[in-house]
mmCIF file of C-alpha atoms and ligand atoms in Angstrom:
data_model
loop_
_atom_site.group_PDB
_atom_site.id
_atom_site.type_symbol
_atom_site.label_atom_id
_atom_site.label_comp_id
_atom_site.label_asym_id
_atom_site.label_seq_id
_atom_site.Cartn_x
_atom_site.Cartn_y
_atom_site.Cartn_z
ATOM 1 C CA LEU A 271 0.000 0.000 0.000
ATOM 2 C CA SER A 272 1.146 3.518 -0.702
ATOM 3 C CA MET A 273 -0.116 4.520 2.763
ATOM 4 C CA THR A 274 2.823 5.343 5.011
ATOM 5 C CA LYS A 275 2.884 3.115 8.071
ATOM 6 C CA ILE A 276 1.974 5.103 11.108
ATOM 7 C CA ASP A 277 3.981 4.736 14.293
ATOM 8 C CA SER A 278 1.325 4.390 16.970
ATOM 9 C CA SER A 279 3.699 5.579 19.689
ATOM 10 C CA LEU A 280 3.609 9.068 18.234
ATOM 11 C CA ASN A 281 0.878 11.642 18.396
ATOM 12 C CA ASP A 282 -1.741 10.914 15.716
ATOM 13 C CA SER A 283 -2.129 14.271 14.044
ATOM 14 C CA LEU A 284 1.598 14.927 14.128
ATOM 15 C CA VAL A 285 2.328 11.753 12.227
ATOM 16 C CA LEU A 286 -0.508 12.254 9.763
ATOM 17 C CA GLN A 287 0.881 15.748 9.168
ATOM 18 C CA SER A 288 4.348 14.475 8.267
ATOM 19 C CA ASP A 289 2.648 11.947 5.997
ATOM 20 C CA LEU A 290 0.982 14.907 4.247
ATOM 21 C CA ALA A 291 4.321 16.733 4.054
ATOM 22 C CA ASN A 292 6.070 13.734 2.495
ATOM 23 C CA GLU A 293 3.369 13.105 -0.060
ATOM 24 C CA VAL A 294 3.088 16.776 -1.042
ATOM 25 C CA GLY A 295 6.887 16.967 -1.358
ATOM 26 C CA THR A 296 7.068 13.955 -3.679
ATOM 27 C CA GLY A 297 3.776 14.512 -5.494
ATOM 28 C CA LEU A 298 4.435 18.117 -6.527
ATOM 29 C CA THR A 299 8.014 17.535 -7.671
ATOM 30 C CA GLN A 300 7.144 14.765 -10.116
ATOM 31 C CA THR A 301 5.641 14.907 -13.615
ATOM 32 C CA PRO A 302 2.703 14.791 -13.920
ATOM 33 C CA LYS A 303 2.103 16.342 -10.502
ATOM 34 C CA ARG A 304 -0.137 14.397 -8.169
ATOM 35 C CA LEU A 305 -1.652 14.601 -4.683
ATOM 36 C CA PRO A 306 -3.247 11.558 -2.993
ATOM 37 C CA SER A 307 -7.018 11.815 -2.566
ATOM 38 C CA ARG A 308 -6.928 10.529 1.007
ATOM 39 C CA PHE A 309 -5.865 14.045 2.059
ATOM 40 C CA PHE A 310 -9.233 15.438 0.928
ATOM 41 C CA TYR A 311 -10.728 14.495 4.267
ATOM 42 C CA ASP A 312 -9.812 17.185 6.750
ATOM 43 C CA ASP A 313 -12.858 18.425 8.677
ATOM 44 C CA GLU A 314 -13.886 20.794 5.861
ATOM 45 C CA GLY A 315 -13.339 18.112 3.216
ATOM 46 C CA SER A 316 -15.422 15.607 5.181
ATOM 47 C CA ARG A 317 -18.161 18.217 5.500
ATOM 48 C CA LEU A 318 -18.074 18.927 1.754
ATOM 49 C CA PHE A 319 -18.177 15.229 0.923
ATOM 50 C CA ALA A 320 -21.227 14.818 3.162
ATOM 51 C CA GLU A 321 -22.886 17.563 1.055
ATOM 52 C CA ILE A 322 -21.788 15.929 -2.206
ATOM 53 C CA MET A 323 -23.646 12.793 -1.129
ATOM 54 C CA HIS A 324 -26.920 14.779 -1.257
ATOM 55 C CA LEU A 325 -26.314 16.171 -4.756
ATOM 56 C CA PRO A 326 -28.827 15.232 -7.476
ATOM 57 C CA GLU A 327 -25.951 14.194 -9.790
ATOM 58 C CA TYR A 328 -24.168 12.060 -7.179
ATOM 59 C CA TYR A 329 -26.298 8.932 -7.697
ATOM 60 C CA LEU A 330 -23.911 6.665 -5.737
ATOM 61 C CA THR A 331 -25.338 7.443 -2.312
ATOM 62 C CA ARG A 332 -28.985 7.101 -3.339
ATOM 63 C CA SER A 333 -28.306 3.826 -5.130
ATOM 64 C CA GLU A 334 -26.552 2.364 -2.122
ATOM 65 C CA TYR A 335 -29.231 3.701 0.197
ATOM 66 C CA GLU A 336 -31.834 1.852 -1.872
ATOM 67 C CA ILE A 337 -29.798 -1.368 -1.717
ATOM 68 C CA LEU A 338 -29.388 -1.249 2.057
ATOM 69 C CA ASP A 339 -32.992 -0.250 2.597
ATOM 70 C CA THR A 340 -34.331 -3.072 0.407
ATOM 71 C CA ASN A 341 -32.043 -5.731 1.837
ATOM 72 C CA GLN A 342 -31.810 -4.844 5.539
ATOM 73 C CA ALA A 343 -33.598 -8.006 6.689
ATOM 74 C CA GLU A 344 -31.472 -10.281 4.506
ATOM 75 C CA LEU A 345 -28.296 -8.556 5.717
ATOM 76 C CA LEU A 346 -29.240 -9.084 9.355
ATOM 77 C CA ARG A 347 -29.927 -12.737 8.619
ATOM 78 C CA LEU A 348 -26.434 -13.090 7.146
ATOM 79 C CA PHE A 349 -24.650 -11.088 9.853
ATOM 80 C CA ALA A 350 -26.384 -12.858 12.744
ATOM 81 C CA ALA A 351 -26.280 -16.358 11.197
ATOM 82 C CA ASP A 352 -26.188 -19.195 13.799
ATOM 83 C CA GLY A 353 -27.340 -16.752 16.465
ATOM 84 C CA ARG A 354 -23.813 -15.401 16.923
ATOM 85 C CA PRO A 355 -23.369 -11.823 18.167
ATOM 86 C CA PHE A 356 -21.534 -9.622 15.702
ATOM 87 C CA GLU A 357 -19.332 -6.570 15.632
ATOM 88 C CA LEU A 358 -20.041 -4.096 12.843
ATOM 89 C CA ILE A 359 -16.766 -2.358 12.022
ATOM 90 C CA GLU A 360 -17.345 0.500 9.611
ATOM 91 C CA LEU A 361 -14.246 1.823 7.857
ATOM 92 C CA GLY A 362 -14.667 5.490 6.868
ATOM 93 C CA ALA A 363 -18.005 5.895 8.641
ATOM 94 C CA GLY A 364 -18.406 9.630 7.853
ATOM 95 C CA ASP A 365 -21.890 10.762 8.840
ATOM 96 C CA GLY A 366 -23.180 7.170 8.847
ATOM 97 C CA LEU A 367 -26.144 8.205 6.691
ATOM 98 C CA LYS A 368 -26.566 4.808 5.041
ATOM 99 C CA THR A 369 -25.454 2.727 8.002
ATOM 100 C CA LYS A 370 -28.239 4.223 10.105
ATOM 101 C CA ILE A 371 -30.777 2.286 7.974
ATOM 102 C CA LEU A 372 -29.090 -0.916 9.112
ATOM 103 C CA LEU A 373 -28.625 0.224 12.715
ATOM 104 C CA ASN A 374 -32.290 1.137 12.914
ATOM 105 C CA HIS A 375 -33.386 -2.265 11.642
ATOM 106 C CA PHE A 376 -30.865 -4.239 13.720
ATOM 107 C CA TRP A 377 -31.887 -2.330 16.821
ATOM 108 C CA SER A 378 -35.602 -2.838 16.207
ATOM 109 C CA GLN A 379 -34.938 -6.596 15.809
ATOM 110 C CA GLN A 380 -32.971 -6.613 19.091
ATOM 111 C CA ALA A 381 -29.898 -7.939 17.311
ATOM 112 C CA ASP A 382 -26.895 -8.640 19.529
ATOM 113 C CA PHE A 383 -24.205 -6.402 18.052
ATOM 114 C CA THR A 384 -21.685 -3.628 18.681
ATOM 115 C CA TYR A 385 -21.138 -0.777 16.225
ATOM 116 C CA VAL A 386 -17.512 0.281 15.731
ATOM 117 C CA PRO A 387 -17.348 3.329 13.418
ATOM 118 C CA VAL A 388 -13.825 4.270 12.310
ATOM 119 C CA ASP A 389 -13.052 7.610 10.662
ATOM 120 C CA ILE A 390 -9.998 9.747 10.023
ATOM 121 C CA SER A 391 -11.940 12.941 10.826
ATOM 122 C CA GLN A 392 -12.379 13.642 14.551
ATOM 123 C CA ALA A 393 -15.315 15.964 13.847
ATOM 124 C CA ALA A 394 -17.066 13.309 11.743
ATOM 125 C CA ILE A 395 -16.639 10.659 14.444
ATOM 126 C CA ASP A 396 -17.791 13.030 17.229
ATOM 127 C CA ASN A 397 -20.912 14.084 15.319
ATOM 128 C CA LEU A 398 -21.796 10.523 14.386
ATOM 129 C CA THR A 399 -21.343 9.257 17.950
ATOM 130 C CA ALA A 400 -23.455 12.079 19.411
ATOM 131 C CA ASP A 401 -26.179 11.431 16.858
ATOM 132 C CA ILE A 402 -26.279 7.689 17.513
ATOM 133 C CA ARG A 403 -26.298 8.111 21.296
ATOM 134 C CA LYS A 404 -29.265 10.442 20.880
ATOM 135 C CA LYS A 405 -31.186 8.138 18.519
ATOM 136 C CA TRP A 406 -30.410 4.824 20.233
ATOM 137 C CA PRO A 407 -29.070 5.511 23.748
ATOM 138 C CA GLN A 408 -28.731 1.780 24.529
ATOM 139 C CA LEU A 409 -26.894 0.780 21.363
ATOM 140 C CA ALA A 410 -23.357 -0.473 22.055
ATOM 141 C CA ILE A 411 -20.967 1.806 20.153
ATOM 142 C CA GLN A 412 -17.161 1.967 20.215
ATOM 143 C CA PRO A 413 -16.133 4.938 18.054
ATOM 144 C CA ARG A 414 -12.538 5.143 16.806
ATOM 145 C CA HIS A 415 -10.695 8.116 15.399
ATOM 146 C CA ASP A 416 -8.187 6.351 13.196
ATOM 147 C CA ASP A 417 -7.252 5.532 9.646
ATOM 148 C CA TYR A 418 -8.499 2.354 7.944
ATOM 149 C CA PHE A 419 -5.173 0.650 7.860
ATOM 150 C CA ASN A 420 -4.444 1.068 11.555
ATOM 151 C CA ALA A 421 -7.937 -0.109 12.386
ATOM 152 C CA ILE A 422 -7.528 -3.263 10.314
ATOM 153 C CA GLU A 423 -4.157 -4.008 11.825
ATOM 154 C CA GLN A 424 -5.742 -3.872 15.275
ATOM 155 C CA LEU A 425 -8.325 -6.470 14.218
ATOM 156 C CA SER A 426 -5.733 -9.189 14.098
ATOM 157 C CA ASN A 427 -4.249 -8.199 17.475
ATOM 158 C CA ARG A 428 -7.443 -8.766 19.405
ATOM 159 C CA SER A 429 -7.143 -10.378 22.786
ATOM 160 C CA ASP A 430 -10.543 -12.141 22.901
ATOM 161 C CA SER A 431 -10.267 -15.838 22.200
ATOM 162 C CA LEU A 432 -11.600 -17.137 18.922
ATOM 163 C CA GLN A 433 -14.366 -19.274 20.363
ATOM 164 C CA ASN A 434 -15.861 -16.402 22.304
ATOM 165 C CA ARG A 435 -15.351 -13.677 19.843
ATOM 166 C CA PRO A 436 -18.275 -12.202 17.962
ATOM 167 C CA ARG A 437 -18.414 -12.531 14.171
ATOM 168 C CA LEU A 438 -16.616 -9.572 12.637
ATOM 169 C CA VAL A 439 -18.510 -7.797 9.884
ATOM 170 C CA VAL A 440 -16.423 -5.140 8.161
ATOM 171 C CA LEU A 441 -18.431 -2.454 6.357
ATOM 172 C CA PHE A 442 -16.651 -0.613 3.607
ATOM 173 C CA LEU A 443 -19.432 1.279 1.857
ATOM 174 C CA GLY A 444 -19.769 4.066 -0.673
ATOM 175 C CA SER A 445 -17.303 2.889 -3.313
ATOM 176 C CA ASN A 446 -14.332 4.028 -1.248
ATOM 177 C CA ILE A 447 -12.510 1.102 -2.812
ATOM 178 C CA GLY A 448 -12.802 2.936 -6.145
ATOM 179 C CA ASN A 449 -10.299 5.489 -4.874
ATOM 180 C CA PHE A 450 -7.560 2.807 -4.715
ATOM 181 C CA SER A 451 -5.379 1.543 -7.537
ATOM 182 C CA PRO A 452 -6.075 -2.097 -8.501
ATOM 183 C CA THR A 453 -2.978 -3.226 -6.566
ATOM 184 C CA GLU A 454 -3.917 -1.179 -3.528
ATOM 185 C CA ALA A 455 -7.458 -2.595 -3.635
ATOM 186 C CA ARG A 456 -6.181 -6.170 -3.753
ATOM 187 C CA ASP A 457 -3.655 -5.565 -0.969
ATOM 188 C CA PHE A 458 -6.308 -3.812 1.108
ATOM 189 C CA PHE A 459 -8.706 -6.785 0.928
ATOM 190 C CA ARG A 460 -5.837 -9.206 1.480
ATOM 191 C CA GLN A 461 -4.898 -7.365 4.636
ATOM 192 C CA ILE A 462 -8.498 -7.486 5.845
ATOM 193 C CA SER A 463 -8.736 -11.143 4.901
ATOM 194 C CA GLN A 464 -5.614 -11.971 6.906
ATOM 195 C CA SER A 465 -7.119 -10.279 9.964
ATOM 196 C CA LEU A 466 -10.398 -12.201 9.776
ATOM 197 C CA GLN A 467 -11.435 -15.733 10.688
ATOM 198 C CA PRO A 468 -13.559 -18.128 8.624
ATOM 199 C CA GLY A 469 -17.198 -17.027 8.802
ATOM 200 C CA ASP A 470 -16.332 -13.328 9.197
ATOM 201 C CA LEU A 471 -17.781 -11.052 6.520
ATOM 202 C CA VAL A 472 -17.107 -7.886 4.578
ATOM 203 C CA LEU A 473 -19.960 -5.845 3.109
ATOM 204 C CA THR A 474 -18.493 -3.554 0.542
ATOM 205 C CA GLY A 475 -19.802 -1.085 -2.060
ATOM 206 C CA PHE A 476 -18.730 -0.826 -5.706
ATOM 207 C CA ASP A 477 -19.825 1.762 -8.211
ATOM 208 C CA LEU A 478 -20.570 -0.033 -11.482
ATOM 209 C CA GLN A 479 -19.712 0.916 -15.052
ATOM 210 C CA LYS A 480 -22.678 2.562 -16.775
ATOM 211 C CA HIS A 481 -23.439 5.308 -19.298
ATOM 212 C CA PRO A 482 -20.343 7.517 -19.181
ATOM 213 C CA ALA A 483 -22.433 10.713 -19.122
ATOM 214 C CA VAL A 484 -24.059 9.657 -15.835
ATOM 215 C CA ILE A 485 -20.656 9.133 -14.249
ATOM 216 C CA HIS A 486 -19.204 12.313 -15.674
ATOM 217 C CA ALA A 487 -22.059 14.400 -14.268
ATOM 218 C CA ALA A 488 -21.590 12.912 -10.788
ATOM 219 C CA TYR A 489 -18.139 14.512 -10.607
ATOM 220 C CA ASN A 490 -19.109 17.774 -12.351
ATOM 221 C CA ASP A 491 -22.074 18.926 -10.336
ATOM 222 C CA ARG A 492 -23.767 22.176 -11.244
ATOM 223 C CA GLN A 493 -23.503 23.624 -7.740
ATOM 224 C CA GLY A 494 -19.721 23.301 -7.855
ATOM 225 C CA LEU A 495 -19.424 21.256 -4.661
ATOM 226 C CA THR A 496 -17.056 18.738 -6.250
ATOM 227 C CA ARG A 497 -14.958 21.639 -7.432
ATOM 228 C CA ALA A 498 -14.836 23.085 -3.892
ATOM 229 C CA PHE A 499 -13.998 19.618 -2.533
ATOM 230 C CA ASN A 500 -11.071 19.268 -4.945
ATOM 231 C CA LEU A 501 -9.776 22.807 -4.312
ATOM 232 C CA ASN A 502 -10.041 22.319 -0.543
ATOM 233 C CA LEU A 503 -6.950 20.139 -0.827
ATOM 234 C CA LEU A 504 -4.931 23.253 -1.706
ATOM 235 C CA ARG A 505 -6.503 25.161 1.173
ATOM 236 C CA ARG A 506 -5.451 22.345 3.480
ATOM 237 C CA ILE A 507 -1.860 22.483 2.217
ATOM 238 C CA ASN A 508 -1.860 26.268 2.713
ATOM 239 C CA ARG A 509 -3.021 25.847 6.295
ATOM 240 C CA GLU A 510 -1.046 22.807 7.374
ATOM 241 C CA LEU A 511 2.195 23.322 5.474
ATOM 242 C CA GLY A 512 2.289 27.114 5.196
ATOM 243 C CA ALA A 513 1.838 27.190 1.414
ATOM 244 C CA ASN A 514 0.500 30.112 -0.628
ATOM 245 C CA PHE A 515 -1.724 28.470 -3.259
ATOM 246 C CA ASP A 516 -4.070 31.044 -4.794
ATOM 247 C CA LEU A 517 -7.268 28.990 -5.046
ATOM 248 C CA SER A 518 -8.721 31.290 -7.693
ATOM 249 C CA ALA A 519 -5.796 30.435 -10.001
ATOM 250 C CA PHE A 520 -6.706 26.727 -10.127
ATOM 251 C CA ASP A 521 -9.697 25.058 -11.734
ATOM 252 C CA HIS A 522 -11.420 21.680 -11.286
ATOM 253 C CA TYR A 523 -11.399 19.257 -14.225
ATOM 254 C CA GLU A 524 -12.898 15.776 -14.383
ATOM 255 C CA MET A 525 -12.801 13.114 -17.062
ATOM 256 C CA TYR A 526 -14.297 9.643 -17.246
ATOM 257 C CA HIS A 527 -12.737 7.039 -19.482
ATOM 258 C CA PRO A 528 -15.243 4.288 -20.308
ATOM 259 C CA GLU A 529 -12.546 1.874 -21.498
ATOM 260 C CA THR A 530 -10.683 1.833 -18.183
ATOM 261 C CA GLY A 531 -13.612 2.625 -15.882
ATOM 262 C CA GLU A 532 -11.604 5.435 -14.318
ATOM 263 C CA ALA A 533 -13.044 8.826 -13.405
ATOM 264 C CA ARG A 534 -10.055 11.112 -12.801
ATOM 265 C CA SER A 535 -10.035 14.473 -11.015
ATOM 266 C CA TYR A 536 -7.501 17.145 -11.707
ATOM 267 C CA LEU A 537 -6.654 20.644 -10.548
ATOM 268 C CA VAL A 538 -5.547 22.840 -13.436
ATOM 269 C CA SER A 539 -3.235 25.816 -13.117
ATOM 270 C CA GLN A 540 -4.936 28.699 -14.920
ATOM 271 C CA LYS A 541 -1.698 30.610 -15.400
ATOM 272 C CA GLU A 542 2.043 30.313 -15.127
ATOM 273 C CA GLN A 543 2.771 30.650 -11.435
ATOM 274 C CA THR A 544 5.056 29.648 -8.602
ATOM 275 C CA VAL A 545 3.771 28.368 -5.266
ATOM 276 C CA ALA A 546 5.878 28.431 -2.111
ATOM 277 C CA ILE A 547 5.458 25.727 0.530
ATOM 278 C CA ARG A 548 7.151 27.127 3.610
ATOM 279 C CA ASP A 549 7.349 24.013 5.778
ATOM 280 C CA LEU A 550 8.893 21.994 2.942
ATOM 281 C CA ASN A 551 11.262 24.774 1.977
ATOM 282 C CA LEU A 552 10.014 24.194 -1.552
ATOM 283 C CA THR A 553 8.876 26.355 -4.454
ATOM 284 C CA VAL A 554 6.774 24.651 -7.092
ATOM 285 C CA PRO A 555 6.541 26.080 -10.625
ATOM 286 C CA PHE A 556 3.310 25.574 -12.580
ATOM 287 C CA GLY A 557 2.984 26.018 -16.322
ATOM 288 C CA TYR A 558 -0.101 27.441 -17.977
ATOM 289 C CA GLY A 559 -2.715 24.642 -17.980
ATOM 290 C CA GLU A 560 -0.511 22.265 -16.001
ATOM 291 C CA ILE A 561 -2.468 19.685 -14.027
ATOM 292 C CA ILE A 562 -2.251 18.087 -10.585
ATOM 293 C CA HIS A 563 -3.897 14.680 -10.599
ATOM 294 C CA THR A 564 -5.845 14.391 -7.335
ATOM 295 C CA GLU A 565 -8.207 11.404 -7.491
ATOM 296 C CA ILE A 566 -9.269 8.246 -9.296
ATOM 297 C CA SER A 567 -12.825 6.995 -8.758
ATOM 298 C CA ARG A 568 -12.817 3.582 -10.359
ATOM 299 C CA LYS A 569 -16.004 2.013 -11.731
ATOM 300 C CA PHE A 570 -16.260 -1.769 -11.702
ATOM 301 C CA THR A 571 -17.693 -4.692 -13.619
ATOM 302 C CA ARG A 572 -19.116 -7.783 -11.949
ATOM 303 C CA GLU A 573 -16.236 -9.862 -13.327
ATOM 304 C CA GLY A 574 -13.707 -7.399 -11.918
ATOM 305 C CA ILE A 575 -15.303 -7.608 -8.472
ATOM 306 C CA ALA A 576 -15.400 -11.418 -8.502
ATOM 307 C CA GLN A 577 -11.741 -11.473 -9.475
ATOM 308 C CA LEU A 578 -10.841 -9.068 -6.669
ATOM 309 C CA ALA A 579 -12.591 -11.311 -4.119
ATOM 310 C CA GLU A 580 -10.770 -14.356 -5.375
ATOM 311 C CA GLN A 581 -7.358 -12.674 -5.484
ATOM 312 C CA SER A 582 -7.669 -11.497 -1.897
ATOM 313 C CA GLY A 583 -8.783 -14.719 -0.209
ATOM 314 C CA PHE A 584 -12.534 -14.197 -0.087
ATOM 315 C CA GLU A 585 -15.576 -15.869 -1.542
ATOM 316 C CA LEU A 586 -18.134 -13.548 -3.130
ATOM 317 C CA THR A 587 -21.336 -14.956 -1.606
ATOM 318 C CA ASN A 588 -23.993 -12.272 -2.129
ATOM 319 C CA TRP A 589 -24.595 -9.600 -4.719
ATOM 320 C CA PHE A 590 -27.115 -6.794 -4.143
ATOM 321 C CA THR A 591 -27.845 -4.055 -6.634
ATOM 322 C CA ASP A 592 -30.272 -1.119 -7.042
ATOM 323 C CA CYS A 593 -33.081 -1.083 -9.609
ATOM 324 C CA LYS A 594 -30.985 0.887 -12.122
ATOM 325 C CA HIS A 595 -27.973 -1.416 -11.682
ATOM 326 C CA TYR A 596 -25.806 1.613 -10.971
ATOM 327 C CA PHE A 597 -24.203 0.292 -7.788
ATOM 328 C CA ALA A 598 -23.540 -3.012 -6.038
ATOM 329 C CA ASP A 599 -23.110 -3.976 -2.402
ATOM 330 C CA VAL A 600 -21.399 -7.300 -2.161
ATOM 331 C CA ILE A 601 -20.617 -9.792 0.601
ATOM 332 C CA PHE A 602 -17.113 -11.176 0.723
ATOM 333 C CA ARG A 603 -16.948 -14.168 3.062
ATOM 334 C CA LYS A 604 -13.724 -15.325 4.655
HETATM 335 C C1 AVI B 967 -15.244 8.797 -1.227
HETATM 336 N N1 AVI B 967 -15.272 8.475 -2.645
HETATM 337 C C2 AVI B 967 -15.914 7.184 -2.890
HETATM 338 C C3 AVI B 967 -15.852 9.540 -3.482
HETATM 339 C C4 AVI B 967 -15.867 9.091 -4.957
HETATM 340 O O1 AVI B 967 -16.941 9.093 -5.537
HETATM 341 O O2 AVI B 967 -14.807 8.714 -5.465
HETATM 342 C C5 AVI B 967 -15.114 10.836 -3.331
HETATM 343 C C6 AVI B 967 -15.586 11.888 -4.287
HETATM 344 N N2 AVI B 967 -14.836 12.573 -5.098
HETATM 345 C C7 AVI B 967 -15.545 13.427 -5.782
HETATM 346 N N3 AVI B 967 -16.805 13.294 -5.427
HETATM 347 C C8 AVI B 967 -16.858 12.339 -4.475
#
């Protein structure tokens, strides 16, 4: 994985900061320039993404909402099979909008489970926890402010013995996997697979290939929220690394390539300019129209998903899709 390993003995934000510094240093001195999309999610970026999920063009969230809503009973049956209690570990929980459908159903059915939301944004995790405690005061919740990779690593270091341990159900919703390269995606699922025991499950979301215009519009919304989300990365670098990006001198550009299934986001320099990044002691020249590649949002085929399951040590046991076949939520069984 390209994710830098994080030394847990050090202060969280400090280490994440140096991770940002390293990646900005390498990403902006190479050609073409690039910045990893995982840095989108500071508190402002997480807030903007939560707004994006309500956009009319951003069909992903509605499609997945429909899938979870339609299949909540079946999902509980799978998660609680053999009457075993289960632990619902949600990687990148955000505002938990879609997960709340499941929590509501599981709670009403008196399911025996604990909810473990994990998110890199402290504000997101605080808001989600407060909201859940208000809605379901008795629901067992163990919130974690952490990154996915740390959280997964901890799974395998659990102290509870295998016989007594609840079934682990890892939720990785919203096509987050689409933001990984194919190798990263395979390694990510392999790492999860190695931390799980037979019978444990992963419920994961994949955005499917469809009419390219539908996908293109989802990343070019008319309100300009995706644009603000992309540009916020520069604002973050200004704030956290003392840079002087002029946000009005960069534009948002998105393209979807139907042959590769990749939607790619770029920031485009609207003029020749030089940006200084104080904490890196670095000046970065930009040519007129030069791009920074900031994100890939990969769209999948059913064959591609089945192959990913197989390559990472899982069996694809259940396939759920919305009525338009835009999105799929899939169960990978260890
Ligand atoms: C979080 N991730 C799945 C989103 C996506 O669709 O790739 C992030 C996003 N980028 C632009 N709009 C939404």
